[in-house]
Amino acid sequence: MLDVLGEHPEAVEADLAHHYQGYGPGGPLAAYWRGELTLRQLRVMVEGLPPNGAVARAVNGHAWQTLDYAAADTRDLAALQLTAFVNANRDPKKPPMPWPKPGWRPGDPTPETSEAEADERRARARAAYEHIVAAVKGE
């Protein structure tokens, strides 16, 4: 039974209740325990859950889908094309427009994460510096 529910049983239960509402109180899981569904039928339902449900969000850690990535890629490409156009048609005496950075995507560090990592690196560097100074002074 647990093999059918996988590593995120609560998300599976939420998706089953949402997408298969005709099984009464408790959804398909309760119907399975009441003997109204076989384990095979339950497994088929779980395997047929849509890619935008609670299980997909739990597994991926985010709600982005293929179209979200395509939209982000399109935005990045439009920004690159605009920059290339502006730089090609700029006054030669003026500096070129800087190239844009790509937009954020799931898995990229957030600004808060980046700052926290930088603070941690600074703290380690400071501790190493103080260790060296103490060793040189003979403390």
PDB file of N, CA and C in Angstrom, residues 34-96:
ATOM      1  N   ARG A  34     -12.489   0.526   2.533  1.00  0.00           N
ATOM      2  CA  ARG A  34     -13.821  -0.061   2.668  1.00  0.00           C
ATOM      3  C   ARG A  34     -13.993  -1.287   1.769  1.00  0.00           C
ATOM      4  N   GLY A  35     -13.000  -1.559   0.905  1.00  0.00           N
ATOM      5  CA  GLY A  35     -13.073  -2.706   0.008  1.00  0.00           C
ATOM      6  C   GLY A  35     -13.782  -2.420  -1.301  1.00  0.00           C
ATOM      7  N   GLU A  36     -14.032  -1.141  -1.594  1.00  0.00           N
ATOM      8  CA  GLU A  36     -14.735  -0.775  -2.826  1.00  0.00           C
ATOM      9  C   GLU A  36     -13.789  -0.630  -4.005  1.00  0.00           C
ATOM     10  N   LEU A  37     -12.497  -0.519  -3.749  1.00  0.00           N
ATOM     11  CA  LEU A  37     -11.469  -0.402  -4.790  1.00  0.00           C
ATOM     12  C   LEU A  37     -10.397  -1.445  -4.543  1.00  0.00           C
ATOM     13  N   THR A  38      -9.812  -1.951  -5.622  1.00  0.00           N
ATOM     14  CA  THR A  38      -8.674  -2.848  -5.464  1.00  0.00           C
ATOM     15  C   THR A  38      -7.401  -2.008  -5.385  1.00  0.00           C
ATOM     16  N   LEU A  39      -6.333  -2.627  -4.941  1.00  0.00           N
ATOM     17  CA  LEU A  39      -5.053  -1.936  -4.884  1.00  0.00           C
ATOM     18  C   LEU A  39      -4.603  -1.532  -6.285  1.00  0.00           C
ATOM     19  N   ARG A  40      -4.870  -2.377  -7.263  1.00  0.00           N
ATOM     20  CA  ARG A  40      -4.515  -2.055  -8.647  1.00  0.00           C
ATOM     21  C   ARG A  40      -5.260  -0.812  -9.121  1.00  0.00           C
ATOM     22  N   GLN A  41      -6.566  -0.730  -8.832  1.00  0.00           N
ATOM     23  CA  GLN A  41      -7.333   0.450  -9.236  1.00  0.00           C
ATOM     24  C   GLN A  41      -6.780   1.716  -8.579  1.00  0.00           C
ATOM     25  N   LEU A  42      -6.429   1.605  -7.314  1.00  0.00           N
ATOM     26  CA  LEU A  42      -5.858   2.757  -6.608  1.00  0.00           C
ATOM     27  C   LEU A  42      -4.525   3.161  -7.228  1.00  0.00           C
ATOM     28  N   ARG A  43      -3.690   2.174  -7.551  1.00  0.00           N
ATOM     29  CA  ARG A  43      -2.395   2.467  -8.179  1.00  0.00           C
ATOM     30  C   ARG A  43      -2.585   3.162  -9.521  1.00  0.00           C
ATOM     31  N   VAL A  44      -3.546   2.698 -10.326  1.00  0.00           N
ATOM     32  CA  VAL A  44      -3.825   3.318 -11.620  1.00  0.00           C
ATOM     33  C   VAL A  44      -4.263   4.770 -11.431  1.00  0.00           C
ATOM     34  N   MET A  45      -5.075   5.019 -10.416  1.00  0.00           N
ATOM     35  CA  MET A  45      -5.505   6.397 -10.135  1.00  0.00           C
ATOM     36  C   MET A  45      -4.316   7.277  -9.763  1.00  0.00           C
ATOM     37  N   VAL A  46      -3.440   6.754  -8.904  1.00  0.00           N
ATOM     38  CA  VAL A  46      -2.272   7.530  -8.473  1.00  0.00           C
ATOM     39  C   VAL A  46      -1.364   7.812  -9.664  1.00  0.00           C
ATOM     40  N   GLU A  47      -1.125   6.810 -10.500  1.00  0.00           N
ATOM     41  CA  GLU A  47      -0.248   7.008 -11.657  1.00  0.00           C
ATOM     42  C   GLU A  47      -0.859   7.962 -12.678  1.00  0.00           C
ATOM     43  N   GLY A  48      -2.185   8.115 -12.663  1.00  0.00           N
ATOM     44  CA  GLY A  48      -2.851   9.006 -13.598  1.00  0.00           C
ATOM     45  C   GLY A  48      -3.057  10.415 -13.100  1.00  0.00           C
ATOM     46  N   LEU A  49      -2.489  10.740 -11.954  1.00  0.00           N
ATOM     47  CA  LEU A  49      -2.650  12.103 -11.429  1.00  0.00           C
ATOM     48  C   LEU A  49      -1.970  13.105 -12.355  1.00  0.00           C
ATOM     49  N   PRO A  50      -2.536  14.303 -12.479  1.00  0.00           N
ATOM     50  CA  PRO A  50      -1.989  15.288 -13.417  1.00  0.00           C
ATOM     51  C   PRO A  50      -0.639  15.855 -12.961  1.00  0.00           C
ATOM     52  N   PRO A  51       0.137  16.378 -13.914  1.00  0.00           N
ATOM     53  CA  PRO A  51       1.468  16.897 -13.581  1.00  0.00           C
ATOM     54  C   PRO A  51       1.459  18.239 -12.851  1.00  0.00           C
ATOM     55  N   ASN A  52       0.288  18.812 -12.638  1.00  0.00           N
ATOM     56  CA  ASN A  52       0.236  20.110 -11.958  1.00  0.00           C
ATOM     57  C   ASN A  52      -0.409  20.008 -10.579  1.00  0.00           C
ATOM     58  N   GLY A  53      -0.475  18.808 -10.012  1.00  0.00           N
ATOM     59  CA  GLY A  53      -1.135  18.624  -8.737  1.00  0.00           C
ATOM     60  C   GLY A  53      -0.192  18.740  -7.552  1.00  0.00           C
ATOM     61  N   ALA A  54      -0.739  18.370  -6.404  1.00  0.00           N
ATOM     62  CA  ALA A  54       0.014  18.456  -5.143  1.00  0.00           C
ATOM     63  C   ALA A  54       1.208  17.509  -5.140  1.00  0.00           C
ATOM     64  N   VAL A  55       1.078  16.350  -5.769  1.00  0.00           N
ATOM     65  CA  VAL A  55       2.195  15.399  -5.804  1.00  0.00           C
ATOM     66  C   VAL A  55       3.361  15.986  -6.589  1.00  0.00           C
ATOM     67  N   ALA A  56       3.064  16.570  -7.738  1.00  0.00           N
ATOM     68  CA  ALA A  56       4.132  17.166  -8.552  1.00  0.00           C
ATOM     69  C   ALA A  56       4.824  18.294  -7.795  1.00  0.00           C
ATOM     70  N   ARG A  57       4.052  19.116  -7.087  1.00  0.00           N
ATOM     71  CA  ARG A  57       4.659  20.202  -6.300  1.00  0.00           C
ATOM     72  C   ARG A  57       5.517  19.643  -5.182  1.00  0.00           C
ATOM     73  N   ALA A  58       5.066  18.575  -4.538  1.00  0.00           N
ATOM     74  CA  ALA A  58       5.837  17.982  -3.441  1.00  0.00           C
ATOM     75  C   ALA A  58       7.129  17.362  -3.955  1.00  0.00           C
ATOM     76  N   VAL A  59       7.066  16.696  -5.090  1.00  0.00           N
ATOM     77  CA  VAL A  59       8.256  16.040  -5.646  1.00  0.00           C
ATOM     78  C   VAL A  59       9.259  17.075  -6.148  1.00  0.00           C
ATOM     79  N   ASN A  60       8.765  18.084  -6.883  1.00  0.00           N
ATOM     80  CA  ASN A  60       9.652  19.078  -7.493  1.00  0.00           C
ATOM     81  C   ASN A  60      10.081  20.177  -6.530  1.00  0.00           C
ATOM     82  N   GLY A  61       9.295  20.422  -5.510  1.00  0.00           N
ATOM     83  CA  GLY A  61       9.605  21.502  -4.585  1.00  0.00           C
ATOM     84  C   GLY A  61       9.141  22.862  -5.084  1.00  0.00           C
ATOM     85  N   HIS A  62       8.400  22.883  -6.180  1.00  0.00           N
ATOM     86  CA  HIS A  62       7.871  24.128  -6.733  1.00  0.00           C
ATOM     87  C   HIS A  62       6.683  23.803  -7.622  1.00  0.00           C
ATOM     88  N   ALA A  63       5.991  24.836  -8.070  1.00  0.00           N
ATOM     89  CA  ALA A  63       4.798  24.635  -8.892  1.00  0.00           C
ATOM     90  C   ALA A  63       5.039  24.986 -10.359  1.00  0.00           C
ATOM     91  N   TRP A  64       6.285  25.228 -10.756  1.00  0.00           N
ATOM     92  CA  TRP A  64       6.556  25.583 -12.141  1.00  0.00           C
ATOM     93  C   TRP A  64       6.270  24.403 -13.056  1.00  0.00           C
ATOM     94  N   GLN A  65       5.683  24.722 -14.218  1.00  0.00           N
ATOM     95  CA  GLN A  65       5.419  23.730 -15.240  1.00  0.00           C
ATOM     96  C   GLN A  65       6.175  24.127 -16.505  1.00  0.00           C
ATOM     97  N   THR A  66       6.047  23.331 -17.528  1.00  0.00           N
ATOM     98  CA  THR A  66       6.776  23.568 -18.774  1.00  0.00           C
ATOM     99  C   THR A  66       6.496  24.959 -19.329  1.00  0.00           C
ATOM    100  N   LEU A  67       5.262  25.398 -19.295  1.00  0.00           N
ATOM    101  CA  LEU A  67       4.930  26.719 -19.833  1.00  0.00           C
ATOM    102  C   LEU A  67       5.556  27.846 -19.014  1.00  0.00           C
ATOM    103  N   ASP A  68       5.719  27.647 -17.724  1.00  0.00           N
ATOM    104  CA  ASP A  68       6.373  28.658 -16.892  1.00  0.00           C
ATOM    105  C   ASP A  68       7.835  28.826 -17.304  1.00  0.00           C
ATOM    106  N   TYR A  69       8.509  27.698 -17.544  1.00  0.00           N
ATOM    107  CA  TYR A  69       9.902  27.760 -17.993  1.00  0.00           C
ATOM    108  C   TYR A  69       9.983  28.397 -19.377  1.00  0.00           C
ATOM    109  N   ALA A  70       9.041  28.058 -20.259  1.00  0.00           N
ATOM    110  CA  ALA A  70       9.030  28.639 -21.601  1.00  0.00           C
ATOM    111  C   ALA A  70       8.810  30.147 -21.537  1.00  0.00           C
ATOM    112  N   ALA A  71       7.926  30.588 -20.652  1.00  0.00           N
ATOM    113  CA  ALA A  71       7.680  32.027 -20.506  1.00  0.00           C
ATOM    114  C   ALA A  71       8.926  32.741 -19.981  1.00  0.00           C
ATOM    115  N   ALA A  72       9.620  32.140 -19.031  1.00  0.00           N
ATOM    116  CA  ALA A  72      10.844  32.740 -18.501  1.00  0.00           C
ATOM    117  C   ALA A  72      11.923  32.799 -19.581  1.00  0.00           C
ATOM    118  N   ASP A  73      12.042  31.741 -20.383  1.00  0.00           N
ATOM    119  CA  ASP A  73      13.015  31.746 -21.480  1.00  0.00           C
ATOM    120  C   ASP A  73      12.680  32.816 -22.501  1.00  0.00           C
ATOM    121  N   THR A  74      11.386  32.973 -22.807  1.00  0.00           N
ATOM    122  CA  THR A  74      10.952  33.990 -23.770  1.00  0.00           C
ATOM    123  C   THR A  74      11.266  35.389 -23.247  1.00  0.00           C
ATOM    124  N   ARG A  75      11.032  35.616 -21.965  1.00  0.00           N
ATOM    125  CA  ARG A  75      11.341  36.923 -21.364  1.00  0.00           C
ATOM    126  C   ARG A  75      12.831  37.215 -21.442  1.00  0.00           C
ATOM    127  N   ASP A  76      13.650  36.204 -21.117  1.00  0.00           N
ATOM    128  CA  ASP A  76      15.099  36.387 -21.179  1.00  0.00           C
ATOM    129  C   ASP A  76      15.555  36.678 -22.605  1.00  0.00           C
ATOM    130  N   LEU A  77      14.998  35.970 -23.578  1.00  0.00           N
ATOM    131  CA  LEU A  77      15.372  36.176 -24.975  1.00  0.00           C
ATOM    132  C   LEU A  77      14.959  37.559 -25.457  1.00  0.00           C
ATOM    133  N   ALA A  78      13.764  38.014 -25.065  1.00  0.00           N
ATOM    134  CA  ALA A  78      13.317  39.355 -25.455  1.00  0.00           C
ATOM    135  C   ALA A  78      14.241  40.423 -24.865  1.00  0.00           C
ATOM    136  N   ALA A  79      14.669  40.236 -23.626  1.00  0.00           N
ATOM    137  CA  ALA A  79      15.588  41.196 -23.002  1.00  0.00           C
ATOM    138  C   ALA A  79      16.925  41.217 -23.737  1.00  0.00           C
ATOM    139  N   LEU A  80      17.424  40.047 -24.136  1.00  0.00           N
ATOM    140  CA  LEU A  80      18.678  39.983 -24.898  1.00  0.00           C
ATOM    141  C   LEU A  80      18.532  40.668 -26.259  1.00  0.00           C
ATOM    142  N   GLN A  81      17.409  40.436 -26.928  1.00  0.00           N
ATOM    143  CA  GLN A  81      17.189  41.056 -28.235  1.00  0.00           C
ATOM    144  C   GLN A  81      17.074  42.572 -28.114  1.00  0.00           C
ATOM    145  N   LEU A  82      16.388  43.046 -27.094  1.00  0.00           N
ATOM    146  CA  LEU A  82      16.275  44.491 -26.881  1.00  0.00           C
ATOM    147  C   LEU A  82      17.645  45.099 -26.629  1.00  0.00           C
ATOM    148  N   THR A  83      18.441  44.455 -25.792  1.00  0.00           N
ATOM    149  CA  THR A  83      19.784  44.962 -25.502  1.00  0.00           C
ATOM    150  C   THR A  83      20.644  44.980 -26.759  1.00  0.00           C
ATOM    151  N   ALA A  84      20.579  43.923 -27.552  1.00  0.00           N
ATOM    152  CA  ALA A  84      21.355  43.872 -28.790  1.00  0.00           C
ATOM    153  C   ALA A  84      20.913  44.981 -29.746  1.00  0.00           C
ATOM    154  N   PHE A  85      19.606  45.207 -29.851  1.00  0.00           N
ATOM    155  CA  PHE A  85      19.094  46.261 -30.731  1.00  0.00           C
ATOM    156  C   PHE A  85      19.549  47.635 -30.254  1.00  0.00           C
ATOM    157  N   VAL A  86      19.414  47.899 -28.961  1.00  0.00           N
ATOM    158  CA  VAL A  86      19.814  49.206 -28.412  1.00  0.00           C
ATOM    159  C   VAL A  86      21.311  49.423 -28.614  1.00  0.00           C
ATOM    160  N   ASN A  87      22.115  48.389 -28.375  1.00  0.00           N
ATOM    161  CA  ASN A  87      23.561  48.537 -28.528  1.00  0.00           C
ATOM    162  C   ASN A  87      23.964  48.711 -29.992  1.00  0.00           C
ATOM    163  N   ALA A  88      23.255  48.062 -30.905  1.00  0.00           N
ATOM    164  CA  ALA A  88      23.584  48.191 -32.322  1.00  0.00           C
ATOM    165  C   ALA A  88      23.219  49.572 -32.854  1.00  0.00           C
ATOM    166  N   ASN A  89      22.229  50.215 -32.250  1.00  0.00           N
ATOM    167  CA  ASN A  89      21.752  51.509 -32.741  1.00  0.00           C
ATOM    168  C   ASN A  89      22.083  52.667 -31.808  1.00  0.00           C
ATOM    169  N   ARG A  90      23.028  52.485 -30.914  1.00  0.00           N
ATOM    170  CA  ARG A  90      23.362  53.533 -29.956  1.00  0.00           C
ATOM    171  C   ARG A  90      24.329  54.543 -30.581  1.00  0.00           C
ATOM    172  N   ASP A  91      24.438  55.655 -29.927  1.00  0.00           N
ATOM    173  CA  ASP A  91      25.435  56.651 -30.302  1.00  0.00           C
ATOM    174  C   ASP A  91      26.806  56.073 -29.965  1.00  0.00           C
ATOM    175  N   PRO A  92      27.734  56.016 -30.918  1.00  0.00           N
ATOM    176  CA  PRO A  92      29.041  55.410 -30.654  1.00  0.00           C
ATOM    177  C   PRO A  92      29.812  56.071 -29.505  1.00  0.00           C
ATOM    178  N   LYS A  93      29.443  57.288 -29.162  1.00  0.00           N
ATOM    179  CA  LYS A  93      30.140  57.985 -28.083  1.00  0.00           C
ATOM    180  C   LYS A  93      29.632  57.569 -26.700  1.00  0.00           C
ATOM    181  N   LYS A  94      28.482  56.902 -26.674  1.00  0.00           N
ATOM    182  CA  LYS A  94      27.906  56.490 -25.392  1.00  0.00           C
ATOM    183  C   LYS A  94      28.282  55.041 -25.101  1.00  0.00           C
ATOM    184  N   PRO A  95      28.363  54.684 -23.811  1.00  0.00           N
ATOM    185  CA  PRO A  95      28.712  53.291 -23.467  1.00  0.00           C
ATOM    186  C   PRO A  95      27.560  52.345 -23.827  1.00  0.00           C
ATOM    187  N   PRO A  96      27.897  51.108 -24.115  1.00  0.00           N
ATOM    188  CA  PRO A  96      26.825  50.162 -24.454  1.00  0.00           C
ATOM    189  C   PRO A  96      25.980  49.807 -23.239  1.00  0.00           C
TER     190      PRO A  96
END
